[in-house]
Tab-separated table of C-alpha atoms in Angstrom:
chain	number	residue	atom	x	y	z
A	3	UNK	CA	-12.540	21.095	0.419
A	4	UNK	CA	-12.977	18.095	-1.886
A	5	UNK	CA	-10.080	16.886	-3.996
A	6	UNK	CA	-10.408	17.525	-7.731
A	7	UNK	CA	-11.005	14.580	-10.018
A	8	UNK	CA	-12.313	11.889	-7.663
A	9	UNK	CA	-16.053	12.546	-7.523
A	10	UNK	CA	-17.870	10.422	-10.079
A	11	UNK	CA	-14.872	8.131	-10.651
A	12	UNK	CA	-14.760	4.377	-10.075
A	13	UNK	CA	-11.998	3.151	-7.770
A	14	UNK	CA	-10.748	-0.368	-7.041
A	15	UNK	CA	-9.116	-0.879	-3.635
A	16	UNK	CA	-7.444	-4.211	-2.902
A	17	UNK	CA	-7.031	-5.295	0.679
A	18	UNK	CA	-10.042	-3.104	1.302
A	19	UNK	CA	-11.614	-5.079	4.141
A	20	UNK	CA	-9.385	-3.609	6.835
A	21	UNK	CA	-6.454	-1.351	7.625
A	22	UNK	CA	-5.112	1.063	5.039
A	23	UNK	CA	-7.331	-0.375	2.314
A	24	UNK	CA	-10.470	0.210	4.348
A	25	UNK	CA	-9.279	3.709	5.149
A	26	UNK	CA	-8.729	4.437	1.468
A	27	UNK	CA	-12.101	2.987	0.476
A	28	UNK	CA	-13.829	5.231	3.010
A	29	UNK	CA	-11.863	8.329	1.995
A	30	UNK	CA	-12.518	7.828	-1.730
A	31	UNK	CA	-16.206	7.232	-1.045
A	32	UNK	CA	-16.298	10.443	0.995
A	33	UNK	CA	-14.755	12.216	-2.011
A	34	UNK	CA	-17.624	10.968	-4.185
A	35	UNK	CA	-16.130	7.901	-5.861
A	36	UNK	CA	-17.841	4.584	-6.417
A	37	UNK	CA	-15.641	1.975	-4.741
A	38	UNK	CA	-14.926	-1.689	-5.458
A	39	UNK	CA	-13.714	-3.258	-2.217
A	40	UNK	CA	-11.527	-6.277	-3.000
A	41	UNK	CA	-10.259	-8.652	-0.343
A	42	UNK	CA	-9.641	-12.342	0.313
A	43	UNK	CA	-11.887	-11.802	3.342
A	44	UNK	CA	-15.232	-11.739	1.592
A	45	UNK	CA	-17.298	-10.973	4.676
A	46	UNK	CA	-14.966	-8.119	5.584
A	47	UNK	CA	-15.246	-6.704	2.078
A	48	UNK	CA	-19.029	-6.938	2.306
A	49	UNK	CA	-18.987	-5.145	5.651
A	50	UNK	CA	-16.970	-2.218	4.298
A	51	UNK	CA	-18.824	-1.994	0.982
A	52	UNK	CA	-22.171	-2.168	2.745
A	53	UNK	CA	-21.276	0.877	4.819
A	54	UNK	CA	-20.412	3.040	1.782
A	55	UNK	CA	-22.857	5.009	-0.393
A	56	UNK	CA	-22.047	3.294	-3.715
A	57	UNK	CA	-19.788	0.286	-3.448
A	58	UNK	CA	-19.291	-3.318	-4.513
A	59	UNK	CA	-17.528	-6.093	-2.581
A	60	UNK	CA	-15.499	-8.732	-4.418
A	61	UNK	CA	-13.797	-11.645	-2.716
A	62	UNK	CA	-10.535	-12.322	-4.541
A	63	UNK	CA	-6.977	-13.541	-4.085
A	64	UNK	CA	-4.759	-10.895	-5.682
A	65	UNK	CA	-2.030	-13.457	-6.373
A	66	UNK	CA	-4.310	-15.426	-8.727
A	67	UNK	CA	-4.608	-14.170	-12.316
A	68	UNK	CA	-8.194	-15.284	-12.705
A	69	UNK	CA	-9.244	-13.542	-9.505
A	70	UNK	CA	-7.619	-10.267	-10.569
A	71	UNK	CA	-9.347	-10.409	-13.934
A	72	UNK	CA	-12.591	-11.228	-12.148
A	73	UNK	CA	-12.513	-8.235	-9.800
A	74	UNK	CA	-11.886	-5.887	-12.727
A	75	UNK	CA	-14.698	-7.514	-14.713
A	76	UNK	CA	-17.032	-7.220	-11.705
A	77	UNK	CA	-16.199	-3.537	-11.403
A	78	UNK	CA	-16.906	-2.913	-15.077
A	79	UNK	CA	-20.122	-4.930	-14.985
A	80	UNK	CA	-21.410	-2.895	-12.039
A	81	UNK	CA	-20.070	0.579	-12.837
A	82	UNK	CA	-19.115	0.483	-16.531
A	83	UNK	CA	-15.441	1.430	-16.102
A	84	UNK	CA	-12.523	1.723	-13.668
A	85	UNK	CA	-10.604	4.966	-13.269
A	86	UNK	CA	-8.551	4.610	-10.092
A	87	UNK	CA	-6.690	1.717	-8.499
A	88	UNK	CA	-5.183	1.387	-5.035
A	89	UNK	CA	-3.158	-1.841	-5.127
A	90	UNK	CA	-2.812	-2.260	-1.404
A	91	UNK	CA	-3.337	-5.928	-0.463
A	92	UNK	CA	-0.457	-7.403	1.478
A	93	UNK	CA	0.594	-9.794	4.219
A	94	UNK	CA	3.379	-9.577	6.785
A	95	UNK	CA	4.790	-13.077	6.586
A	96	UNK	CA	7.494	-14.844	8.536
A	97	UNK	CA	9.835	-13.237	11.061
A	98	UNK	CA	12.380	-16.038	10.591
A	99	UNK	CA	15.958	-15.096	9.796
A	100	UNK	CA	17.752	-16.433	6.710
A	101	UNK	CA	18.854	-19.845	8.085
A	102	UNK	CA	15.350	-20.721	9.267
A	103	UNK	CA	13.267	-19.102	6.534
A	104	UNK	CA	11.543	-21.645	4.300
A	105	UNK	CA	11.138	-21.172	0.571
A	106	UNK	CA	7.391	-21.689	1.009
A	107	UNK	CA	7.155	-18.858	3.529
A	108	UNK	CA	9.155	-16.598	1.221
A	109	UNK	CA	7.032	-17.478	-1.811
A	110	UNK	CA	3.774	-16.878	0.063
A	111	UNK	CA	4.639	-13.245	0.769
A	112	UNK	CA	6.073	-12.584	-2.695
A	113	UNK	CA	2.909	-14.032	-4.253
A	114	UNK	CA	0.566	-11.606	-2.487
A	115	UNK	CA	2.705	-8.514	-2.010
A	116	UNK	CA	4.638	-8.461	-5.293
A	117	UNK	CA	2.960	-10.764	-7.811
A	118	UNK	CA	-0.389	-9.334	-6.684
A	119	UNK	CA	0.764	-5.801	-7.479
A	120	UNK	CA	2.156	-6.891	-10.851
A	121	UNK	CA	-1.126	-8.555	-11.768
A	122	UNK	CA	-3.068	-5.519	-10.581
A	123	UNK	CA	-0.931	-3.145	-12.628
A	124	UNK	CA	-1.262	-5.322	-15.710
A	125	UNK	CA	-5.028	-5.548	-15.323
A	126	UNK	CA	-5.267	-1.787	-14.808
A	127	UNK	CA	-3.308	-1.044	-17.978
A	128	UNK	CA	-5.400	-3.503	-19.973
A	129	UNK	CA	-8.606	-1.891	-18.718
A	130	UNK	CA	-7.352	1.647	-19.452
A	131	UNK	CA	-6.469	0.536	-22.998
A	132	UNK	CA	-9.994	-0.826	-23.541
A	133	UNK	CA	-11.445	2.407	-22.200
A	134	UNK	CA	-9.091	4.388	-24.468
A	135	UNK	CA	-8.234	6.665	-21.587
A	136	UNK	CA	-5.916	7.188	-18.666
A	137	UNK	CA	-6.257	6.973	-14.953
A	138	UNK	CA	-4.263	6.830	-11.745
A	139	UNK	CA	-2.774	4.006	-9.703
A	140	UNK	CA	-1.274	3.982	-6.228
A	141	UNK	CA	0.584	0.980	-4.843
A	142	UNK	CA	1.294	0.356	-1.181
A	143	UNK	CA	5.000	-0.113	-0.596
A	144	UNK	CA	6.470	0.414	2.879
A	145	UNK	CA	9.329	1.957	4.767
A	146	UNK	CA	10.546	-1.653	4.566
A	147	UNK	CA	10.981	-1.106	0.834
A	148	UNK	CA	13.574	1.590	1.548
A	149	UNK	CA	15.745	-0.301	4.038
A	150	UNK	CA	16.700	-3.824	5.056
A	151	UNK	CA	16.305	-5.966	8.158
A	152	UNK	CA	17.628	-9.207	9.599
A	153	UNK	CA	14.063	-10.491	9.838
A	154	UNK	CA	10.846	-9.953	7.889
A	155	UNK	CA	13.018	-10.796	4.882
A	156	UNK	CA	10.179	-11.732	2.491
A	157	UNK	CA	8.241	-8.592	3.418
A	158	UNK	CA	11.210	-6.281	2.911
A	159	UNK	CA	12.031	-7.976	-0.392
A	160	UNK	CA	8.476	-7.712	-1.649
A	161	UNK	CA	8.191	-4.019	-0.811
A	162	UNK	CA	11.488	-3.225	-2.557
A	163	UNK	CA	9.971	-4.970	-5.563
A	164	UNK	CA	6.762	-2.942	-5.331
A	165	UNK	CA	8.799	0.256	-5.642
A	166	UNK	CA	10.532	-1.121	-8.728
A	167	UNK	CA	7.236	-2.138	-10.294
A	168	UNK	CA	5.803	1.293	-9.551
A	169	UNK	CA	8.652	3.095	-11.281
A	170	UNK	CA	8.496	0.842	-14.332
A	171	UNK	CA	4.718	1.213	-14.558
A	172	UNK	CA	5.004	4.992	-14.287
A	173	UNK	CA	7.463	5.087	-17.182
A	174	UNK	CA	5.217	2.884	-19.327
A	175	UNK	CA	2.088	4.805	-18.401
A	176	UNK	CA	3.409	8.327	-18.815
A	177	UNK	CA	2.598	8.745	-22.489
A	178	UNK	CA	-0.728	6.958	-22.020
A	179	UNK	CA	-2.065	9.371	-19.425
A	180	UNK	CA	-1.678	6.876	-16.598
A	181	UNK	CA	0.043	8.023	-13.411
A	182	UNK	CA	1.525	5.501	-10.983
A	183	UNK	CA	2.877	6.286	-7.526
A	184	UNK	CA	3.631	4.428	-4.308
A	185	UNK	CA	3.062	5.259	-0.671
A	186	UNK	CA	5.570	3.936	1.861
A	187	UNK	CA	3.935	3.782	5.297
A	188	UNK	CA	5.923	3.387	8.463
A	189	UNK	CA	4.323	1.971	11.608
A	190	UNK	CA	0.586	2.444	11.161
A	191	UNK	CA	-2.217	1.241	13.428
A	192	UNK	CA	-3.632	-1.648	11.378
A	193	UNK	CA	-4.491	-5.315	12.064
A	194	UNK	CA	-1.244	-6.269	10.291
A	195	UNK	CA	0.689	-4.424	12.987
A	196	UNK	CA	-0.513	-6.809	15.651
A	197	UNK	CA	-0.020	-10.042	13.712
A	198	UNK	CA	3.389	-9.718	12.121
A	199	UNK	CA	5.403	-9.064	15.317
A	200	UNK	CA	3.992	-11.439	17.882
A	201	UNK	CA	7.386	-12.975	18.715
A	202	UNK	CA	8.199	-12.858	22.427
A	203	UNK	CA	11.028	-10.574	23.494
A	204	UNK	CA	10.904	-8.152	20.555
A	205	UNK	CA	10.462	-4.453	21.113
A	206	UNK	CA	6.830	-3.728	20.289
A	207	UNK	CA	5.964	-1.758	17.169
A	208	UNK	CA	4.290	1.005	19.138
A	209	UNK	CA	7.423	1.407	21.247
A	210	UNK	CA	9.521	1.592	18.084
A	211	UNK	CA	7.111	4.128	16.571
A	212	UNK	CA	7.943	6.500	19.426
A	213	UNK	CA	11.544	6.577	18.154
A	214	UNK	CA	10.493	8.342	14.948
A	215	UNK	CA	10.764	12.152	14.870
A	216	UNK	CA	7.011	12.665	15.244
A	217	UNK	CA	7.030	10.116	18.052
A	218	UNK	CA	3.898	8.065	17.400
A	219	UNK	CA	2.326	5.532	15.075
A	220	UNK	CA	0.335	6.720	12.105
A	221	UNK	CA	-3.336	6.139	11.391
A	222	UNK	CA	-4.985	4.602	8.362
A	223	UNK	CA	-6.759	7.895	7.726
A	224	UNK	CA	-3.412	9.685	7.405
A	225	UNK	CA	-2.209	7.195	4.807
A	226	UNK	CA	-5.554	7.253	3.000
A	227	UNK	CA	-5.354	11.037	2.719
A	228	UNK	CA	-2.067	10.745	0.819
A	229	UNK	CA	-3.418	7.958	-1.392
A	230	UNK	CA	-6.482	10.043	-2.241
A	231	UNK	CA	-4.321	13.042	-3.129
A	232	UNK	CA	-2.101	10.954	-5.418
A	233	UNK	CA	-5.176	9.515	-7.153
A	234	UNK	CA	-6.723	12.951	-7.592
A	235	UNK	CA	-6.212	15.445	-10.403
A	236	UNK	CA	-4.413	17.679	-7.923
A	237	UNK	CA	-1.428	15.356	-8.378
A	238	UNK	CA	-1.610	15.584	-12.176
A	239	UNK	CA	2.157	16.168	-12.532
A	240	UNK	CA	3.158	13.506	-10.008
A	241	UNK	CA	4.173	10.049	-11.199
A	242	UNK	CA	6.863	7.481	-10.468
A	243	UNK	CA	7.300	8.672	-6.897
A	244	UNK	CA	7.494	6.807	-3.615
A	245	UNK	CA	6.110	8.945	-0.805
A	246	UNK	CA	6.904	8.170	2.813
A	247	UNK	CA	4.157	8.525	5.388
A	248	UNK	CA	6.093	7.428	8.438
A	249	UNK	CA	6.404	10.210	10.985
A	250	UNK	CA	9.812	11.131	9.618
A	251	UNK	CA	11.424	7.743	10.255
A	252	UNK	CA	12.927	7.448	6.759
A	253	UNK	CA	14.463	10.899	7.024
A	254	UNK	CA	16.400	10.141	10.197
A	255	UNK	CA	19.987	8.914	10.391
A	256	UNK	CA	19.838	5.913	12.751
A	257	UNK	CA	23.483	6.463	13.783
A	258	UNK	CA	22.911	10.017	14.989
A	259	UNK	CA	20.615	11.546	17.631
A	260	UNK	CA	17.112	12.261	16.390
A	261	UNK	CA	16.327	15.107	18.794
A	262	UNK	CA	18.389	18.058	20.107
A	263	UNK	CA	20.345	17.045	23.185
A	264	UNK	CA	19.442	13.362	22.814
A	265	UNK	CA	21.932	10.633	23.690
A	266	UNK	CA	23.463	8.957	20.639
A	267	UNK	CA	21.670	5.677	19.923
A	268	UNK	CA	24.870	3.769	19.215
A	269	UNK	CA	27.693	5.259	21.297
A	270	UNK	CA	25.694	6.599	24.219
A	271	UNK	CA	27.461	9.960	23.882
A	272	UNK	CA	25.946	13.406	23.519
A	273	UNK	CA	26.257	15.178	20.140
């Protein structure tokens, strides 16, 4: 059964050339939306857009104000309006710990993952004001926005910031008919998964995914399904939320066994 309120709408998806963004673009297109696929990888955006029934590809850097304005303008020029936004573009960044992390490496991740979401939210609100109507926005946070880590410091910081931006945007947008929510994926099978943890000697992400209650990595389609729901009219009373899609990882106490009869992770004792 199709979700209410997506067919006939125009949706912008950033980071749409691969991973979760591509999954969302395909799901929204399947629900009947026209889709603007935005990515710094222009050829990738063209590939995805070219495979959808009614789509436009725009090459853009989400951290650059002019590029954000340009992708919104391109969407309006082609489709006349924008109703839905999935602000998803992001990079993994450095695995260096605090002593070795450079300011440049930190700034690079913040620019894409946090500044890019801010600029996307601002552009969305400006467009909704010109259209004199509301809409829906979903940002991509992460399980990393709920917890900390000794590495991936810029990434964790940026995703905490995305959750803060989402809440503030939801409060601003409430009276304007604009809903804003975040999804917080755990370990999901995307190209980013393979590039951000290439350091030798680290436990692989797929091995760590098996430690979650469901015991596997997620798929982009599973995340896209939640994004589509949050953008749809079926989530009309949902705003300001951050919704985990992580196989139960965020629900688990890391200091206690995760399964009946399991050995305690820390002490090695049975419960």
